[in-house]
Coordinates of C-alpha atoms in Angstrom, one line a residue:
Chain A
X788 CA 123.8 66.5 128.5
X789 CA 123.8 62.7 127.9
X790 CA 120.6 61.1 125.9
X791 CA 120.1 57.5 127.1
X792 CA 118.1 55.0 125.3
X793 CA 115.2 53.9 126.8
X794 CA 116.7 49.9 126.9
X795 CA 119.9 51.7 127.7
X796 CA 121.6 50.8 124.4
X797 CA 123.5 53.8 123.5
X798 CA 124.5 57.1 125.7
X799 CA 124.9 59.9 122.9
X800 CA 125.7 63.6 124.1
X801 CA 123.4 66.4 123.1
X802 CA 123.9 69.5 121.0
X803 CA 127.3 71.6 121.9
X804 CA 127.3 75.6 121.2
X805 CA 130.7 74.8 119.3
X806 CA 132.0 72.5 116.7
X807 CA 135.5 71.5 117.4
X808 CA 138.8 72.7 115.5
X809 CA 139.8 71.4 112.3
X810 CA 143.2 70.1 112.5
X811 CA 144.8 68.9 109.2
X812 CA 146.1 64.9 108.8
X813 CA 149.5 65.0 106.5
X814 CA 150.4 67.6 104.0
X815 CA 147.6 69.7 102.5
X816 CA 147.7 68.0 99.3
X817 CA 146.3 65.2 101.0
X818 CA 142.8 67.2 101.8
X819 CA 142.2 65.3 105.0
X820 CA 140.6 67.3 108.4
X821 CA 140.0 66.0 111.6
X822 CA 137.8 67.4 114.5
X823 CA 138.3 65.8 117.9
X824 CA 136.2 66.0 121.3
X825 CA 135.2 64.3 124.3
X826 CA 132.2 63.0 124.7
X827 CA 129.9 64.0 127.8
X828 CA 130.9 60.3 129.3
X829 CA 134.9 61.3 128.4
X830 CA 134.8 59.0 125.5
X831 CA 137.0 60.3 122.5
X832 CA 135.3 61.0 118.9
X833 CA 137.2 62.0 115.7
X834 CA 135.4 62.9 113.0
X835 CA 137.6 62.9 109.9
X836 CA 136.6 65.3 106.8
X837 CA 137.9 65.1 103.3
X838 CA 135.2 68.2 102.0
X839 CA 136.3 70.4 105.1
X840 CA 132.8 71.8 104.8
X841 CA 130.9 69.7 107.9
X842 CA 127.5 69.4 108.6
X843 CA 126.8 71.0 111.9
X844 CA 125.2 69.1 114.6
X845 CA 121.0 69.0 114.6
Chain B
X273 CA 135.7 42.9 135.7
X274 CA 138.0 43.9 133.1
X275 CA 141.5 42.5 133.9
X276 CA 144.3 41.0 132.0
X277 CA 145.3 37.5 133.1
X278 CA 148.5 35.4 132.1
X279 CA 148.3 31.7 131.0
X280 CA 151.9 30.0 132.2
X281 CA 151.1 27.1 129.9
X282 CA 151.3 28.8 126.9
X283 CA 152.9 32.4 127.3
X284 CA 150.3 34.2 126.7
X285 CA 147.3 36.6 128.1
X286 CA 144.2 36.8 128.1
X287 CA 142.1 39.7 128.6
X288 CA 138.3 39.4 130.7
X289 CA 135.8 41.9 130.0
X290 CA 132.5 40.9 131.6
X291 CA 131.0 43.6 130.9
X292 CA 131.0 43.5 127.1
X293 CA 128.5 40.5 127.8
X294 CA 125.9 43.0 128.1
X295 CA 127.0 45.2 124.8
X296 CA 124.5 46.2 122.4
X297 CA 123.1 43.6 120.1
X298 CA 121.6 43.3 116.8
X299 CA 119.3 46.4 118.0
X300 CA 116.3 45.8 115.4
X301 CA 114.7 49.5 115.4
X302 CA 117.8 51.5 116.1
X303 CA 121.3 51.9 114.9
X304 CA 123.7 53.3 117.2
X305 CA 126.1 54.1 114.4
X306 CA 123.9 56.2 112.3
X307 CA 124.0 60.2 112.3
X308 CA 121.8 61.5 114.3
X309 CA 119.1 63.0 112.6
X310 CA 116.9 65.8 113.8
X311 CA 114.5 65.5 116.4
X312 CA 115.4 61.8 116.5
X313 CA 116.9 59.8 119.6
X314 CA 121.1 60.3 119.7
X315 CA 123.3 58.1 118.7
X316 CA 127.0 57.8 118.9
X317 CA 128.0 60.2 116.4
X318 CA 126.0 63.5 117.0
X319 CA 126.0 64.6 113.2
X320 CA 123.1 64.4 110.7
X321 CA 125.9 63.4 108.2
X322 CA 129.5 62.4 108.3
X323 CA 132.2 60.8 106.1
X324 CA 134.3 58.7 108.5
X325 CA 133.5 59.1 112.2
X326 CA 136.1 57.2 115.1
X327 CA 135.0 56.7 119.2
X328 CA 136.1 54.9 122.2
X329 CA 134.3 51.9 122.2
X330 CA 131.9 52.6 124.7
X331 CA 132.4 48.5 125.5
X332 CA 136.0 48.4 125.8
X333 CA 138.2 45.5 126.3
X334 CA 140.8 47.8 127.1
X335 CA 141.1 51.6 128.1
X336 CA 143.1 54.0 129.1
X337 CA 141.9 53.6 132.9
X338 CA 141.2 50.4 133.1
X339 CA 140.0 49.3 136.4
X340 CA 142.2 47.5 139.5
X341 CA 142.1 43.9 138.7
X342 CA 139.5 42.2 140.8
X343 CA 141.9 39.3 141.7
X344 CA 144.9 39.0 143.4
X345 CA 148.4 38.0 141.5
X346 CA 150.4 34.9 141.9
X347 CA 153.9 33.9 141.3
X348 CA 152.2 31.6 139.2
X349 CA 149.1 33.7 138.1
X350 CA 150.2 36.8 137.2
X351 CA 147.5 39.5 136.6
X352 CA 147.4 43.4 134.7
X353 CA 145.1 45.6 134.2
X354 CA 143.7 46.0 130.9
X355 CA 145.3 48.9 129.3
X356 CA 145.1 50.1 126.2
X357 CA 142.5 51.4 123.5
X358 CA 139.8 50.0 121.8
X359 CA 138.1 52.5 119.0
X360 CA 135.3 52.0 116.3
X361 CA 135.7 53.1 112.7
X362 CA 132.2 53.8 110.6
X363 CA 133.0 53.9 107.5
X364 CA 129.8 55.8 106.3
X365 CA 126.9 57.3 107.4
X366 CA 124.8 55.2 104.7
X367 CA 123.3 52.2 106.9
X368 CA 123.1 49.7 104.4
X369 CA 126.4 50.0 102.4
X370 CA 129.5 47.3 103.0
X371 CA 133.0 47.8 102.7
X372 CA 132.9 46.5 99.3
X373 CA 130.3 49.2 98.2
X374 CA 132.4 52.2 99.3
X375 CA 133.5 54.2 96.7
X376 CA 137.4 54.5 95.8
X377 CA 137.6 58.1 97.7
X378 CA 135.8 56.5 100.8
X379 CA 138.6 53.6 100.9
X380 CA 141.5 55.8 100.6
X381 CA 140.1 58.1 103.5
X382 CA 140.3 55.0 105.4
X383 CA 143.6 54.1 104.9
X384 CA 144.6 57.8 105.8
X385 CA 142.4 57.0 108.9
X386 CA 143.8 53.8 109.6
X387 CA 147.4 55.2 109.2
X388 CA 146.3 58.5 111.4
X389 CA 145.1 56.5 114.4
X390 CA 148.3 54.3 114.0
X391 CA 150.2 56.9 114.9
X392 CA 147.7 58.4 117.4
X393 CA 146.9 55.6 119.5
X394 CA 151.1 54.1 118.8
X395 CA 152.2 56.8 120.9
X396 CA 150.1 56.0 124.0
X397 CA 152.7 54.6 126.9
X398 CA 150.2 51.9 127.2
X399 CA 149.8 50.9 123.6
X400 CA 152.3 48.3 122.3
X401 CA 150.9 47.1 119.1
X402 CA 147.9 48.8 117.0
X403 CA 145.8 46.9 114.5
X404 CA 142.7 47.8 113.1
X405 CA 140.4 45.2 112.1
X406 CA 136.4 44.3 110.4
X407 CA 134.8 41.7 111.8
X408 CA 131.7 41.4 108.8
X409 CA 129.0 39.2 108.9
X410 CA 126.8 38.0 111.6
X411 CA 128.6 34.4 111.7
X412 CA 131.9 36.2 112.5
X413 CA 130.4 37.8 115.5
X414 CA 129.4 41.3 114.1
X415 CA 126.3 42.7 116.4
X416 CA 125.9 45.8 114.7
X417 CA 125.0 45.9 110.6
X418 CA 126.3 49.3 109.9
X419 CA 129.6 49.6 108.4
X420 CA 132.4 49.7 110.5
X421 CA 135.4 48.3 112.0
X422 CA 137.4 48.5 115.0
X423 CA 141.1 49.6 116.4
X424 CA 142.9 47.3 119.3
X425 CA 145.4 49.1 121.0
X426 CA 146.6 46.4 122.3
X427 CA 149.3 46.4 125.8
X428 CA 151.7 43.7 124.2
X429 CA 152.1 42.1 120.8
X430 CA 149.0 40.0 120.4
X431 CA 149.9 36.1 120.2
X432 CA 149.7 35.5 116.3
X433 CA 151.8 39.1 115.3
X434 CA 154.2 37.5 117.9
X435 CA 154.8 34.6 116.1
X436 CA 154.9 35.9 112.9
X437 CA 157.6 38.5 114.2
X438 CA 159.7 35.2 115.2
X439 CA 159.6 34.1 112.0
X440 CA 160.2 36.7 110.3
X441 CA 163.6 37.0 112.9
X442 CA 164.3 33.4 112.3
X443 CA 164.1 33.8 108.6
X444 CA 166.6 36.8 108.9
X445 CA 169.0 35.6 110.9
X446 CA 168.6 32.4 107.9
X447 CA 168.5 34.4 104.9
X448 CA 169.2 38.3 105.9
X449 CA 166.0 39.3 104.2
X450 CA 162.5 39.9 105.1
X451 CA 160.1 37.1 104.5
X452 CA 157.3 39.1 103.8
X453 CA 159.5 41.0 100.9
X454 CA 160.1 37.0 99.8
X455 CA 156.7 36.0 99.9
X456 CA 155.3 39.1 98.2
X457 CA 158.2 38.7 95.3
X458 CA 157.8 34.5 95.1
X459 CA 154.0 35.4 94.3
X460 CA 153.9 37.6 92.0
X461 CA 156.7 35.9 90.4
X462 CA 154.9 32.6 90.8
X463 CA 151.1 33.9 89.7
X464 CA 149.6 31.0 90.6
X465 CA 147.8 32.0 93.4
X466 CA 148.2 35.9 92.9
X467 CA 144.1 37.2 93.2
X468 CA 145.3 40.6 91.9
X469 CA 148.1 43.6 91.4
X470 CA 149.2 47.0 91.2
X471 CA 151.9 48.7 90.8
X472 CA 153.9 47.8 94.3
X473 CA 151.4 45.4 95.7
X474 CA 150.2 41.7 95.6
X475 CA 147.1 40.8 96.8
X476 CA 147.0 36.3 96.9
X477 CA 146.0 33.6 98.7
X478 CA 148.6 32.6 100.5
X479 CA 150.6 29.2 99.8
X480 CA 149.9 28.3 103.3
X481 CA 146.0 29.4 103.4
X482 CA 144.2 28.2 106.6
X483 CA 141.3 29.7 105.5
X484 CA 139.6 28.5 101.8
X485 CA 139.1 32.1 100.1
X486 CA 141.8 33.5 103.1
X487 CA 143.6 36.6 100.9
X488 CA 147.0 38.6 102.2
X489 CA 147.3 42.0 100.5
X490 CA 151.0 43.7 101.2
X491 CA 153.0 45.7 99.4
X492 CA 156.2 44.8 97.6
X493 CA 158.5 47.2 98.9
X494 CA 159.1 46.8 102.5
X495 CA 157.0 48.9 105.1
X496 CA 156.6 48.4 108.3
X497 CA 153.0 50.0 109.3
X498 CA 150.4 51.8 107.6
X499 CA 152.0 55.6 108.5
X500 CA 155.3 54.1 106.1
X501 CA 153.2 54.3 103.4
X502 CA 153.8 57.2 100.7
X503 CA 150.3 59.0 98.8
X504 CA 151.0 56.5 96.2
X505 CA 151.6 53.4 98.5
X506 CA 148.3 54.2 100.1
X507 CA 146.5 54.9 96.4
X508 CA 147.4 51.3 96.0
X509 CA 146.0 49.7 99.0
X510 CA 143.1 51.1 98.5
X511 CA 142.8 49.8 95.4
X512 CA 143.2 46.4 96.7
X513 CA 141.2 46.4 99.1
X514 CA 138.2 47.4 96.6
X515 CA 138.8 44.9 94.3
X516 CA 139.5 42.1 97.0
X517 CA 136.1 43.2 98.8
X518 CA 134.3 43.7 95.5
X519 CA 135.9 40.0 94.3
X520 CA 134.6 38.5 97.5
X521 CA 130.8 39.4 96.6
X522 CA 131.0 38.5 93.2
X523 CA 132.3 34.9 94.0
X524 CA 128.8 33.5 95.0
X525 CA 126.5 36.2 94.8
X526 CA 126.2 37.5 98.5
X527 CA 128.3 39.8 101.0
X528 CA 131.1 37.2 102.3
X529 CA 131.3 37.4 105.9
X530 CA 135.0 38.1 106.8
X531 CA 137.8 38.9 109.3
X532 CA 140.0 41.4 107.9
X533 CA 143.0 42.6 110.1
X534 CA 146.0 44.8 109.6
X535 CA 149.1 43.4 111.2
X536 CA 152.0 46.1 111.1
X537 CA 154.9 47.1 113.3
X538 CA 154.5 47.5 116.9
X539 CA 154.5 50.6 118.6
X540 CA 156.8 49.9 121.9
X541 CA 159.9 51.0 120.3
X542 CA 161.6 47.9 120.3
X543 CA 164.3 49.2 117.4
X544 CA 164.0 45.4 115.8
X545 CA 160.4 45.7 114.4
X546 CA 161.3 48.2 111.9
X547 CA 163.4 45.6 110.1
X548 CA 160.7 42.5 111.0
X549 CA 158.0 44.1 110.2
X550 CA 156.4 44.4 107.1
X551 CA 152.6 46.0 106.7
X552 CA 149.9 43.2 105.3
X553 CA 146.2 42.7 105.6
X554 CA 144.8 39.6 105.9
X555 CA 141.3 38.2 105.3
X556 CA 139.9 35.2 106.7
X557 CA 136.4 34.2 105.2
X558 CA 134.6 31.8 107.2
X559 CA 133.3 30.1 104.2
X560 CA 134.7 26.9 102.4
X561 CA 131.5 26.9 99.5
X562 CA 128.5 29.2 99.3
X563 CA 126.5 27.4 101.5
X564 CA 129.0 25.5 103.9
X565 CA 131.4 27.1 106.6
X566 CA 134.6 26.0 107.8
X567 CA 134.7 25.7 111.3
X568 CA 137.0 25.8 113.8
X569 CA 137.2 22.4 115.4
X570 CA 139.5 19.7 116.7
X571 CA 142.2 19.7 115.1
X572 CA 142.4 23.8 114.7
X573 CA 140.9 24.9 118.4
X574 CA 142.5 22.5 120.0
X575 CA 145.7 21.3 118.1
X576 CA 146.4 24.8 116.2
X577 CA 146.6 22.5 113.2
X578 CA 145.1 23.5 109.9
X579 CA 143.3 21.2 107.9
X580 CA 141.9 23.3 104.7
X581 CA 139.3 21.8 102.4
X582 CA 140.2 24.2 98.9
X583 CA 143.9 24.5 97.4
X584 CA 144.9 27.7 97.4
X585 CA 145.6 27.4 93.5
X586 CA 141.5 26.8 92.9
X587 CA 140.3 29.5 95.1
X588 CA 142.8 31.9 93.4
X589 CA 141.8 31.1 90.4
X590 CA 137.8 31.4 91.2
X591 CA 138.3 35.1 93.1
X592 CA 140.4 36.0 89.6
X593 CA 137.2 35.3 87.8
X594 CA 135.2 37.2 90.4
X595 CA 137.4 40.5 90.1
X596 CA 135.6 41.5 86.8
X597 CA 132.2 42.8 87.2
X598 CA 129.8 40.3 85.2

C-alpha cells in the first residue's frame, strides 16, 4: 500500500505483516544491526540498530 | 530528464535532473523525515522511533535505472545516463536536534553507517566514487530541517576528489609520500592552525583555507576510506566530529550553516587510489563573521580563484576558544 500526501510531498508505504531480518554490521563487539527492505515504490531503506530491540511499525 | 552530459571545455560532467526542481520544500506542517507516528500521515521511514534510518532519495540525481538520455550524443557532446545512487541519512528521529547535539554513541553509529554504506553502495558496477555529505542550514540549500545527510554514489570521481587525487600523484611521484600524511604531520607539528586532536587525528584549518572557519579532520595514519578505519580509528572521528560541530555553535552563538563532505578512496578499483587516497572530511562554513557570508563570486565562480577574508591562524585560534563549553 502506498500513502500519498495530499500536496503529493512524500509517498510512504503502509504497515507490512513482517519486520525485516536483522543482519549484523562488523564483528559483534561492535553491536551494530541492520534491517533492509524495499519500499512499495522499490526504493531501498536500511534502518540501522545499535539496541537490537526495534520498535515495530504503528 | 535525468541525463549526464559532458563539458569538452573543461573535462568534466554535469549531471541534469529536472525533476528534483519539483522536490519537497521547506514543508511547514509536515516532516517527511520524522517516524511515523500512529494514526498520523506516513512518512519516509514507517517506524514510530528509530536510531539511524537510510533510503533512496526518492529525488535522485542518480539511480540505479536511470532513464535513456533524452538527447542524442555527439562526437563533440557526449551524453550518459545518470547512474549511480543517491541515499539519505537521518540521523535521529528527534526533529529539532543538529549534528552537533547528537550524543557521542549517535556519532559513532554514523560513522559505522557511513563506513557500512561505503562499502555497500562501492560495490555497485555503476558506483565509482562514494561520499557522504551534510548540506546544514537553509543558506547552503538544505530544504528539509530534520537532521540528516546524504550519500552520492557517484559514476566517476567527481571534479574536486579528481584533482586532489592528481596531486596527491604529483606529490608522490615528487616526494614518494602521501600529502595528506604530510599535511596532517606539518599541522600537528606546526599547531598554529590545529582546531583540535586525538590520539591519531588532527582536526585544523587548513593552511590553504578557501573558506574563513573551513575545518579538515583526517587521521594521521594513512587510510584510504572510512571502512579502513579500525574501532579505535572510528572512536576518534567521532570525537572530532563532536567537538568540531559543537566548536562551530559555540563560535557565535547560533547553529553554523555548513557543508561537510567525506572525500575517500574511489570505488572503481583503480589499484592506484589505495596509495593516493587518504580519508578526510571537510567543512565549508558559508560564513566569514556572524552576520556576513562569503559568497561565491567573481573571482571564485568564475575564475576558481580564492580570495579569503580571515587568516587561517585567527579563525583557528577563535574555534580553539569555542571548543570548551562556556
Amino acid at each position: 500500500m502506498t500513502g500519498t500526501r495530499p500536496d503529493g510531498d512524500v509517498e510512504a508505504p503502509g504497515p507490512r505483516d513482517e519486520d525485516a531480518p536483522r543482519e549484523p554490521v562488523g564483528d559483534a563487539a561492535r553491536a551494530l544491526w541492520r534491517r533492509s527492505e524495499t519500499k512499495p515504490d522499490g526504493r531501498r531503506l536500511t534502518r540501522y540498530e545499535r539496541t537490537g530491540d526495534s520498535p515495530q511499525r504503528p | 530528464m535525468t541525463e549526464r552530459r559532458y563539458d569538452p571545455t573543461s573535462d568534466e560532467w554535469v549531471t541534469f535532473a529536472t525533476h528534483r526542481q519539483h522536490r519537497t520544500y521547506k514543508p511547514a506542517d509536515f516532516c517527511p523525515l520524522c517516524p511515523t507516528r500512529p494514526g498520523a500521515d506516513p512518512t519516509e521511514i514507517p517506524y514510530p522511533s528509530f536510531e539511524v534510518v537510510t533510503f533512496d532519495n526518492r529525488f535522485p540525481a542518480y539511480s540505479t535505472d536511470p532513464p535513456v538520455p533524452a538527447v542524442e550524443p555527439s562526437g563533440l557532446y557526449p551524453v550518459a545516463p545518470a547512474a549511480g545512487r543517491c541515499e539519505v541519512v537521518v540521523y535521529s528521529d528527534d526533529h529539532h536536534a543538529t549534528f552537533a547535539d547528537l550524543d557521542r554513541g549517535r556519532v559513532r553509529m554514523l560513522v559505522d553507517v557511513w563506513a557500512d554504506r561505503t562499502e555497500i553502495l562501492g560495490a555497485e558496477p555503476a558506483v565509482a566514487y562514494v561520499m557522504p555529505f551534510e548540506n546544514k542550514g537553509e543558506v547552503v540549500g538544505t530544504t528539509l530541517s530534520h537532521p540528516h545527510g546524504q550519500i552520492y554514489g557517484y559514476p566517476e570521481v567527481p571534479p574536486r576528489a579528481r584533482r586532489e587525487l592528481d596531486a596527491a600523484r604529483a606529490h608522490r611521484a615528487r616526494t614518494g609520500t602521501c600529502v595528506h600524511c604530510d599535511v596532517v604531520a606539518a599541522e600537528l607539528a606546526d599547531g598554529r592552525r590545529l582546531v583540535t586532536s586525538v590520539d591519531g587525528w588532527a582536526a585544523w584549518v587548513p593552511f590553504w583555507a578557501r573558506f574563513p572557519y573551513e575545518v579538515h579532520i583526517a587521521p594521521s595514519a594513512h587510510r584510504p576510506a572510512l571502512p579502513d578505519l579500525s574501532d579505535c580509528e572510528r572512536e576518534g572521528l567521532a570525537t572530532m566530529l563532536t567537538r568540531v560541530t559543537g566548536a562551530y555553535d559555540r563560535l557565535w552563538g547560533f547553529s553554523l550553516p555548513y557543508v561537510m563532505a567525506f572525500h575517500q578512496q574511489p570505488t572503481d578499483g583503480n589499484p592506484d587510489w589505495p596509495a593516493l587516497s587518504h580519508l578526510h572530511v571537510e567543512f565549508a562554513p558559508p560564513h566569514r563573521a556572524a552576520d556576513r557570508l562569503k559568497h561565491l563570486a567573481g573571482s571564485e565562480l568564475a575564475g576558481g580563484a580564492f580570495v579569503t577574508d580571515v587568516a587561517p591562524e585567527t579563525a583557528a585560534a577563535e574555534l580553539r576558544a569555542a571548543l570548551q563549553e562556556p
